[in-house]
Amino acid sequence: MHTIDVPEFRTLMLGWYKHHARILPWRAKFGEFPNPYHEWLSEIMLQQTVVKAVIPYFHRFTEIWPGIEDLAAAPLEYVMKEWAGLGYYARARNLHKCAQVVTAQHDGLFPQDEKELKTLPGIGPYTAAAISAIAFGNPAVVMDGNVERVVARLFAHEAPLKEKESKKALYAYTASLTTPQSDHHAEFAQAMMELGALICTPTSPQCGLCPVRNYCKSAATGRQDQIPIKALKTPKPQRYGAIFFIERKKKDQKELLLERRPHKGLLAGMVGFPGSLWEVSSPRIEDFPGAPIPGFEVRHTFTHFHLSLQGYIVPYESLATDLAANCFWHNISECDTIGLPSLYKKAFQQYMKYRQVK
DNA sequence: AATCCGGGGCG
DNA sequence: CGCCCAGGATT
């Protein structure tokens, strides 16, 4: 490990952070105490998710559920509905579960200890350290994707980030900067992440604006664009399927059939439209009861595959099968507010458009 | 250690 | 469009 004047490094980072930190709804203003509930909620929402996407959700959640006890008392379906569109829906289940555990077993107060935090649902190594440092000012070693990149460049760590050895090395580097005897641990942890988000970006880092450029081994040799080394990505397979818009007249209104998805797997527990399985080749039209006419194509990309769905409009009268138990009718004008994940929201919009034209 | 989980912004 | 990004749970 090479030599960094840690007190000097921290002073530079804290000075930069004080002037350049973004004002965010969950961030404590200067001189104010952080709200652990807000801090936790934002950290869960920010997992694998960009700040801009989180802001409206954070406002909505804190408006509906001002305290953790309120969230704990809410029905899970309501939480899932409000989470719809944010993705990684297991986070919403864990969020709700965590709120219940903290309310019931910790008197509504988050534990300050990293190890204890890590036992809570949805809280892993990163989030435990972040809450301990940011909400409670502890010298926890906070390492997210941003910090990994920052220290990899600072110390010119050449090995690909995926390796376990890399994680350990980067953790040691971060720990070497997280000296317990210093102060402002909450601000320092956020400063490291903020630097990664604003200056030390994945592509085209703004080294000219970096407060600690003089400490950066990568910038010294002009290698900041080569570090960290990215692992090669596996190609995404294509999958195909069918999606059904099953219509029923209800007085002078029209209704669509929706289904609650199983509580495990993709889009677990979310509401969607019925359809076929998604497989490597397209399902055959004649396999469907009533042999509907295909209407339009819905494309969507998930983390690990591309999906192409054929949209079918099906009059309920022509349906030759019984409805599954997890299906229910819903007024067509209220489908956009029921809390659909993005795939189904997109599919519904295309359905509405296609229906108007037709 | 490897795999499964979404979604949106940007070039 | 394709490409890129970012943690936790599960097995």
Tab-separated table of C-alpha atoms (C1' of nucleotides) in Angstrom:
chain	number	residue	atom	x	y	z
A	1	MET	CA	0.000	0.000	0.000
A	2	HIS	CA	1.477	3.349	-0.895
A	3	THR	CA	1.632	6.423	1.224
A	4	ILE	CA	-1.163	8.934	1.461
A	5	ASP	CA	-1.212	11.692	4.041
A	6	VAL	CA	-4.592	10.623	5.365
A	7	PRO	CA	-5.458	13.726	7.439
A	8	GLU	CA	-4.574	15.924	4.460
A	9	PHE	CA	-6.544	13.685	2.085
A	10	ARG	CA	-9.609	13.797	4.313
A	11	THR	CA	-9.375	17.570	4.684
A	12	LEU	CA	-9.321	17.983	0.905
A	13	MET	CA	-12.272	15.624	0.456
A	14	LEU	CA	-14.336	17.257	3.197
A	15	GLY	CA	-13.613	20.737	1.853
A	16	TRP	CA	-14.682	19.714	-1.624
A	17	TYR	CA	-17.794	17.952	-0.336
A	18	LYS	CA	-18.886	20.953	1.691
A	19	HIS	CA	-19.004	23.107	-1.433
A	20	HIS	CA	-20.045	20.640	-4.103
A	21	ALA	CA	-22.356	18.128	-2.455
A	22	ARG	CA	-25.724	17.911	-4.163
A	23	ILE	CA	-28.722	18.903	-2.121
A	24	LEU	CA	-30.789	15.719	-1.845
A	25	PRO	CA	-34.099	15.216	-0.024
A	26	TRP	CA	-32.670	12.584	2.348
A	27	ARG	CA	-29.405	14.377	2.987
A	28	ALA	CA	-29.092	16.211	6.307
A	29	LYS	CA	-28.525	19.926	5.796
A	30	PHE	CA	-25.383	21.397	7.283
A	31	GLY	CA	-25.713	21.483	11.072
A	32	GLU	CA	-28.808	19.278	11.084
A	33	PHE	CA	-29.043	15.756	12.450
A	34	PRO	CA	-29.617	13.019	9.897
A	35	ASN	CA	-32.890	11.097	10.059
A	36	PRO	CA	-31.994	7.370	10.209
A	37	TYR	CA	-35.359	6.374	8.709
A	38	HIS	CA	-34.782	8.669	5.732
A	39	GLU	CA	-31.185	7.531	5.416
A	40	TRP	CA	-32.144	3.848	5.402
A	41	LEU	CA	-35.059	4.351	3.007
A	42	SER	CA	-32.881	6.246	0.546
A	43	GLU	CA	-30.073	3.685	0.714
A	44	ILE	CA	-32.438	0.828	-0.116
A	45	MET	CA	-33.937	2.796	-3.008
A	46	LEU	CA	-30.483	3.766	-4.269
A	47	GLN	CA	-29.254	0.167	-4.543
A	48	GLN	CA	-28.534	-0.315	-8.256
A	49	THR	CA	-30.587	2.779	-8.959
A	50	VAL	CA	-29.667	6.330	-9.962
A	51	VAL	CA	-30.427	9.347	-7.764
A	52	LYS	CA	-32.747	10.970	-10.266
A	53	ALA	CA	-35.026	7.931	-10.379
A	54	VAL	CA	-35.178	7.718	-6.600
A	55	ILE	CA	-36.144	11.313	-5.730
A	56	PRO	CA	-39.865	11.182	-6.605
A	57	TYR	CA	-40.246	7.783	-4.925
A	58	PHE	CA	-38.541	9.036	-1.777
A	59	HIS	CA	-40.895	12.031	-1.580
A	60	ARG	CA	-43.926	9.843	-2.125
A	61	PHE	CA	-42.916	7.226	0.465
A	62	THR	CA	-42.109	9.767	3.184
A	63	GLU	CA	-45.348	11.585	2.433
A	64	ILE	CA	-47.459	8.439	2.777
A	65	TRP	CA	-45.392	6.926	5.596
A	66	PRO	CA	-43.749	9.712	7.652
A	67	GLY	CA	-42.256	7.259	10.138
A	68	ILE	CA	-40.990	3.708	10.071
A	69	GLU	CA	-43.959	2.530	12.180
A	70	ASP	CA	-46.309	3.821	9.481
A	71	LEU	CA	-44.475	1.846	6.831
A	72	ALA	CA	-44.463	-1.250	9.033
A	73	ALA	CA	-48.246	-1.009	9.470
A	74	ALA	CA	-48.954	-0.695	5.730
A	75	PRO	CA	-50.235	-3.674	3.707
A	76	LEU	CA	-47.443	-5.191	1.612
A	77	GLU	CA	-49.514	-4.798	-1.580
A	78	TYR	CA	-49.676	-1.048	-0.984
A	79	VAL	CA	-45.893	-0.844	-0.593
A	80	MET	CA	-45.403	-2.897	-3.777
A	81	LYS	CA	-47.803	-0.607	-5.641
A	82	GLU	CA	-45.833	2.471	-4.635
A	83	TRP	CA	-42.534	0.749	-5.452
A	84	ALA	CA	-43.741	-0.155	-8.954
A	85	GLY	CA	-41.330	1.121	-11.608
A	86	LEU	CA	-38.251	1.192	-9.360
A	87	GLY	CA	-37.282	-2.398	-10.138
A	88	TYR	CA	-35.645	-5.168	-8.115
A	89	TYR	CA	-38.905	-5.798	-6.328
A	90	ALA	CA	-37.391	-8.017	-3.634
A	91	ARG	CA	-36.140	-4.713	-2.211
A	92	ALA	CA	-39.715	-3.611	-1.529
A	93	ARG	CA	-40.541	-6.828	0.320
A	94	ASN	CA	-37.348	-6.569	2.359
A	95	LEU	CA	-38.006	-2.890	3.034
A	96	HIS	CA	-41.415	-3.685	4.447
A	97	LYS	CA	-40.089	-6.622	6.465
A	98	CYS	CA	-37.214	-4.546	7.809
A	99	ALA	CA	-39.611	-1.791	8.894
A	100	GLN	CA	-41.633	-4.373	10.796
A	101	VAL	CA	-38.571	-5.867	12.511
A	102	VAL	CA	-37.195	-2.472	13.526
A	103	THR	CA	-40.609	-1.355	14.773
A	104	ALA	CA	-41.365	-4.543	16.701
A	105	GLN	CA	-37.938	-5.493	17.992
A	106	HIS	CA	-36.008	-2.216	18.187
A	107	ASP	CA	-38.697	0.159	19.331
A	108	GLY	CA	-38.683	1.825	15.900
A	109	LEU	CA	-35.020	2.825	16.212
A	110	PHE	CA	-32.298	1.504	13.936
A	111	PRO	CA	-29.353	-0.174	15.650
A	112	GLN	CA	-26.126	1.798	15.216
A	113	ASP	CA	-23.871	-1.229	15.014
A	114	GLU	CA	-22.837	-2.409	11.570
A	115	LYS	CA	-23.031	-6.114	12.421
A	116	GLU	CA	-26.499	-5.774	13.865
A	117	LEU	CA	-27.667	-3.710	10.896
A	118	LYS	CA	-26.465	-6.430	8.549
A	119	THR	CA	-28.871	-8.954	10.095
A	120	LEU	CA	-31.857	-6.851	8.963
A	121	PRO	CA	-33.694	-7.792	5.732
A	122	GLY	CA	-32.322	-6.021	2.656
A	123	ILE	CA	-29.301	-4.626	4.512
A	124	GLY	CA	-25.992	-6.041	3.286
A	125	PRO	CA	-22.364	-5.026	3.859
A	126	TYR	CA	-22.589	-1.746	1.973
A	127	THR	CA	-25.905	-0.514	3.364
A	128	ALA	CA	-24.982	-1.485	6.941
A	129	ALA	CA	-21.772	0.531	6.724
A	130	ALA	CA	-23.535	3.446	5.047
A	131	ILE	CA	-26.227	3.704	7.729
A	132	SER	CA	-23.723	3.311	10.545
A	133	ALA	CA	-21.513	6.046	9.096
A	134	ILE	CA	-24.030	8.490	7.643
A	135	ALA	CA	-26.871	8.249	10.161
A	136	PHE	CA	-24.739	7.710	13.270
A	137	GLY	CA	-21.307	9.109	12.455
A	138	ASN	CA	-19.397	5.873	12.992
A	139	PRO	CA	-16.059	5.198	11.227
A	140	ALA	CA	-17.517	2.365	9.138
A	141	VAL	CA	-15.765	1.417	5.916
A	142	VAL	CA	-18.311	2.407	3.290
A	143	MET	CA	-17.619	0.843	-0.079
A	144	ASP	CA	-20.124	0.952	-2.914
A	145	GLY	CA	-19.475	0.838	-6.643
A	146	ASN	CA	-18.463	4.498	-6.687
A	147	VAL	CA	-15.928	4.074	-3.892
A	148	GLU	CA	-14.505	0.943	-5.524
A	149	ARG	CA	-13.814	2.932	-8.648
A	150	VAL	CA	-12.369	5.901	-6.748
A	151	VAL	CA	-9.895	3.850	-4.713
A	152	ALA	CA	-9.046	1.596	-7.664
A	153	ARG	CA	-7.936	4.722	-9.511
A	154	LEU	CA	-6.328	6.377	-6.496
A	155	PHE	CA	-4.138	3.346	-5.882
A	156	ALA	CA	-3.927	2.244	-9.534
A	157	HIS	CA	-5.380	-1.154	-8.774
A	158	GLU	CA	-5.030	-3.057	-12.059
A	159	ALA	CA	-6.847	-6.327	-11.403
A	160	PRO	CA	-10.459	-6.658	-12.633
A	161	LEU	CA	-12.983	-5.599	-9.973
A	162	LYS	CA	-14.976	-8.802	-9.974
A	163	GLU	CA	-12.237	-10.881	-8.359
A	164	LYS	CA	-12.591	-11.587	-4.680
A	165	GLU	CA	-8.967	-10.591	-4.134
A	166	SER	CA	-9.778	-7.213	-5.677
A	167	LYS	CA	-12.623	-6.628	-3.256
A	168	LYS	CA	-10.337	-7.347	-0.333
A	169	ALA	CA	-7.600	-5.085	-1.637
A	170	LEU	CA	-10.020	-2.239	-2.340
A	171	TYR	CA	-11.610	-2.669	1.068
A	172	ALA	CA	-8.166	-2.404	2.650
A	173	TYR	CA	-7.452	0.774	0.692
A	174	THR	CA	-10.780	2.284	1.756
A	175	ALA	CA	-10.176	1.215	5.342
A	176	SER	CA	-6.780	2.905	5.305
A	177	LEU	CA	-8.550	6.193	4.568
A	178	THR	CA	-11.238	5.593	7.207
A	179	THR	CA	-9.232	6.356	10.324
A	180	PRO	CA	-11.338	6.021	13.497
A	181	GLN	CA	-9.389	8.749	15.295
A	182	SER	CA	-10.433	11.377	12.753
A	183	ASP	CA	-13.854	13.050	12.646
A	184	HIS	CA	-16.708	13.842	10.244
A	185	HIS	CA	-17.147	10.195	9.276
A	186	ALA	CA	-20.624	10.807	7.883
A	187	GLU	CA	-19.423	13.557	5.572
A	188	PHE	CA	-16.302	11.671	4.512
A	189	ALA	CA	-18.202	8.547	3.487
A	190	GLN	CA	-20.586	10.650	1.436
A	191	ALA	CA	-17.729	12.671	-0.016
A	192	MET	CA	-16.083	9.530	-1.414
A	193	MET	CA	-19.314	8.416	-3.064
A	194	GLU	CA	-20.109	11.922	-4.273
A	195	LEU	CA	-16.676	12.175	-5.869
A	196	GLY	CA	-17.355	8.933	-7.722
A	197	ALA	CA	-20.750	10.196	-8.855
A	198	LEU	CA	-19.689	13.684	-9.952
A	199	ILE	CA	-15.953	13.708	-10.756
A	200	CYS	CA	-14.427	10.241	-10.783
A	201	THR	CA	-17.086	8.944	-13.171
A	202	PRO	CA	-16.986	5.575	-14.966
A	203	THR	CA	-16.188	7.219	-18.304
A	204	SER	CA	-14.491	10.572	-18.900
A	205	PRO	CA	-13.510	11.363	-15.305
A	206	GLN	CA	-13.080	15.083	-14.650
A	207	CYS	CA	-9.590	14.887	-13.200
A	208	GLY	CA	-9.099	18.617	-13.714
A	209	LEU	CA	-11.771	19.240	-11.061
A	210	CYS	CA	-10.671	16.531	-8.633
A	211	PRO	CA	-9.658	17.730	-5.159
A	212	VAL	CA	-7.327	14.760	-4.627
A	213	ARG	CA	-5.783	14.503	-8.063
A	214	ASN	CA	-2.324	14.935	-6.570
A	215	TYR	CA	-2.849	11.704	-4.658
A	216	CYS	CA	-4.087	9.714	-7.643
A	217	LYS	CA	-1.658	7.142	-9.039
A	218	SER	CA	-3.805	6.635	-12.130
A	219	ALA	CA	-4.002	10.312	-13.024
A	220	ALA	CA	-0.256	10.605	-12.461
A	221	THR	CA	0.355	8.160	-15.294
A	222	GLY	CA	-2.707	9.114	-17.355
A	223	ARG	CA	-4.251	5.684	-16.862
A	224	GLN	CA	-7.570	6.811	-15.337
A	225	ASP	CA	-9.488	5.675	-18.431
A	226	GLN	CA	-8.036	2.159	-18.230
A	227	ILE	CA	-8.789	1.705	-14.520
A	228	PRO	CA	-10.716	-0.058	-13.214
A	229	ILE	CA	-10.536	-2.905	-15.691
A	230	LYS	CA	-14.020	-4.053	-16.585
A	231	ALA	CA	-14.911	-7.714	-16.842
A	232	LEU	CA	-16.202	-8.892	-20.207
A	233	LYS	CA	-19.949	-8.989	-20.414
A	234	THR	CA	-21.919	-12.045	-21.416
A	235	PRO	CA	-24.335	-11.492	-24.314
A	236	LYS	CA	-28.031	-11.274	-23.448
A	237	PRO	CA	-30.171	-14.042	-24.909
A	238	GLN	CA	-33.461	-13.272	-26.641
A	239	ARG	CA	-36.746	-14.639	-25.325
A	240	TYR	CA	-40.228	-14.599	-26.823
A	241	GLY	CA	-43.739	-14.849	-25.496
A	242	ALA	CA	-47.330	-13.671	-25.731
A	243	ILE	CA	-49.260	-11.128	-23.667
A	244	PHE	CA	-53.050	-11.006	-23.533
A	245	PHE	CA	-55.319	-8.006	-23.191
A	246	ILE	CA	-58.545	-9.732	-22.286
A	247	GLU	CA	-61.465	-7.305	-22.530
A	248	ARG	CA	-64.874	-7.407	-20.872
A	249	LYS	CA	-67.772	-4.933	-21.041
A	250	LYS	CA	-69.026	-3.753	-17.669
A	251	LYS	CA	-72.034	-1.476	-18.102
A	252	ASP	CA	-70.717	1.297	-20.361
A	253	GLN	CA	-67.170	0.783	-19.100
A	254	LYS	CA	-64.525	-1.644	-20.284
A	255	GLU	CA	-62.448	-3.887	-18.052
A	256	LEU	CA	-59.144	-5.701	-18.547
A	257	LEU	CA	-57.960	-8.894	-16.937
A	258	LEU	CA	-54.906	-8.533	-14.690
A	259	GLU	CA	-52.975	-11.062	-12.633
A	260	ARG	CA	-50.900	-11.010	-9.479
A	261	ARG	CA	-47.569	-12.658	-10.274
A	262	PRO	CA	-46.081	-15.370	-8.058
A	263	HIS	CA	-44.171	-14.096	-5.037
A	264	LYS	CA	-40.888	-15.560	-6.258
A	265	GLY	CA	-38.892	-14.972	-9.427
A	266	LEU	CA	-39.042	-12.175	-11.958
A	267	LEU	CA	-41.305	-9.209	-11.048
A	268	ALA	CA	-42.272	-11.177	-7.959
A	269	GLY	CA	-45.571	-10.215	-6.379
A	270	MET	CA	-46.291	-7.495	-8.915
A	271	VAL	CA	-49.421	-6.996	-10.992
A	272	GLY	CA	-49.229	-7.707	-14.720
A	273	PHE	CA	-51.181	-8.937	-17.721
A	274	PRO	CA	-51.671	-12.660	-18.348
A	275	GLY	CA	-49.533	-14.292	-21.010
A	276	SER	CA	-47.503	-17.284	-22.103
A	277	LEU	CA	-44.186	-18.376	-20.648
A	278	TRP	CA	-41.143	-16.546	-22.034
A	279	GLU	CA	-38.965	-18.940	-23.978
A	280	VAL	CA	-36.228	-19.096	-26.595
A	281	SER	CA	-38.725	-19.335	-29.456
A	282	SER	CA	-42.122	-17.775	-30.076
A	283	PRO	CA	-45.218	-19.629	-28.906
A	284	ARG	CA	-47.532	-20.814	-31.704
A	285	ILE	CA	-50.730	-18.827	-32.119
A	286	GLU	CA	-52.835	-21.919	-32.682
A	287	ASP	CA	-51.856	-23.161	-29.213
A	288	PHE	CA	-53.954	-20.420	-27.654
A	289	PRO	CA	-57.611	-21.008	-26.855
A	290	GLY	CA	-59.759	-19.029	-29.271
A	291	ALA	CA	-56.786	-18.467	-31.622
A	292	PRO	CA	-56.704	-14.659	-31.291
A	293	ILE	CA	-55.205	-12.345	-33.892
A	294	PRO	CA	-51.793	-10.967	-32.926
A	295	GLY	CA	-51.820	-7.185	-32.637
A	296	PHE	CA	-48.501	-5.544	-31.804
A	297	GLU	CA	-45.051	-6.259	-30.458
A	298	VAL	CA	-43.816	-5.256	-27.003
A	299	ARG	CA	-40.052	-5.163	-26.509
A	300	HIS	CA	-38.290	-4.928	-23.187
A	301	THR	CA	-34.834	-5.652	-21.811
A	302	PHE	CA	-34.186	-7.092	-18.378
A	303	THR	CA	-30.856	-7.523	-16.602
A	304	HIS	CA	-30.065	-10.797	-18.286
A	305	PHE	CA	-32.227	-11.157	-21.405
A	306	HIS	CA	-34.103	-9.339	-24.151
A	307	LEU	CA	-37.816	-9.973	-24.365
A	308	SER	CA	-40.192	-9.712	-27.295
A	309	LEU	CA	-43.891	-10.219	-26.613
A	310	GLN	CA	-46.701	-10.467	-29.142
A	311	GLY	CA	-49.714	-8.533	-27.895
A	312	TYR	CA	-53.143	-10.111	-28.384
A	313	ILE	CA	-56.500	-8.448	-27.854
A	314	VAL	CA	-58.981	-11.060	-26.690
A	315	PRO	CA	-62.750	-10.552	-26.154
A	316	TYR	CA	-63.663	-12.373	-22.942
A	317	GLU	CA	-66.587	-14.087	-24.687
A	318	SER	CA	-64.184	-15.859	-27.041
A	319	LEU	CA	-62.005	-17.134	-24.196
A	320	ALA	CA	-62.207	-20.910	-24.003
A	321	THR	CA	-60.547	-21.407	-20.624
A	322	ASP	CA	-61.410	-20.690	-17.008
A	323	LEU	CA	-59.728	-17.798	-15.233
A	324	ALA	CA	-56.861	-18.610	-12.900
A	325	ALA	CA	-57.290	-17.805	-9.224
A	326	ASN	CA	-54.653	-15.067	-9.314
A	327	CYS	CA	-56.546	-13.129	-12.011
A	328	PHE	CA	-58.919	-10.203	-11.484
A	329	TRP	CA	-60.804	-7.625	-13.533
A	330	HIS	CA	-59.838	-3.983	-13.438
A	331	ASN	CA	-61.343	-0.889	-15.015
A	332	ILE	CA	-59.357	0.039	-18.105
A	333	SER	CA	-59.089	3.701	-17.117
A	334	GLU	CA	-57.445	2.768	-13.811
A	335	CYS	CA	-54.805	0.395	-15.147
A	336	ASP	CA	-52.160	3.100	-15.279
A	337	THR	CA	-52.479	3.839	-11.561
A	338	ILE	CA	-52.568	0.313	-10.175
A	339	GLY	CA	-48.767	0.127	-9.966
A	340	LEU	CA	-47.520	-1.844	-12.940
A	341	PRO	CA	-43.819	-2.642	-13.388
A	342	SER	CA	-42.282	-0.932	-16.401
A	343	LEU	CA	-42.677	-3.835	-18.815
A	344	TYR	CA	-46.442	-3.973	-18.248
A	345	LYS	CA	-46.813	-0.223	-18.110
A	346	LYS	CA	-45.118	-0.019	-21.484
A	347	ALA	CA	-47.254	-2.870	-22.842
A	348	PHE	CA	-50.436	-1.202	-21.585
A	349	GLN	CA	-49.543	2.096	-23.247
A	350	GLN	CA	-48.928	0.314	-26.536
A	351	TYR	CA	-52.221	-1.511	-26.164
A	352	MET	CA	-54.091	1.768	-25.618
A	353	LYS	CA	-52.424	3.345	-28.621
A	354	TYR	CA	-53.075	0.355	-30.840
A	355	ARG	CA	-56.684	0.241	-29.726
A	356	GLN	CA	-57.238	3.906	-30.613
A	357	VAL	CA	-55.806	3.468	-34.077
A	358	LYS	CA	-57.801	0.321	-34.648
B	1	DA	C1'	-18.478	-18.473	-6.552
B	2	DA	C1'	-22.155	-17.945	-9.637
B	3	DT	C1'	-26.721	-16.594	-10.679
B	4	DC	C1'	-30.886	-14.080	-10.290
B	5	DC	C1'	-33.148	-9.794	-9.604
B	6	DG	C1'	-35.223	-3.863	-13.309
B	7	DG	C1'	-34.856	0.246	-15.171
B	8	DG	C1'	-33.386	4.545	-17.253
B	9	DG	C1'	-29.880	7.661	-19.266
B	10	DC	C1'	-26.658	8.356	-22.648
B	11	DG	C1'	-23.833	8.074	-26.979
C	1	DC	C1'	-31.209	1.287	-30.493
C	2	DG	C1'	-27.090	-1.017	-27.870
C	3	DC	C1'	-24.251	0.025	-23.886
C	4	DC	C1'	-23.468	1.110	-19.238
C	5	DC	C1'	-24.244	1.437	-14.472
C	6	DA	C1'	-25.097	-0.268	-9.463
C	7	DG	C1'	-26.102	-4.356	-3.922
C	8	DG	C1'	-28.388	-8.190	-1.750
C	9	DA	C1'	-30.345	-12.777	-1.523
C	10	DT	C1'	-30.118	-17.318	-2.834
C	11	DT	C1'	-28.137	-21.597	-3.932
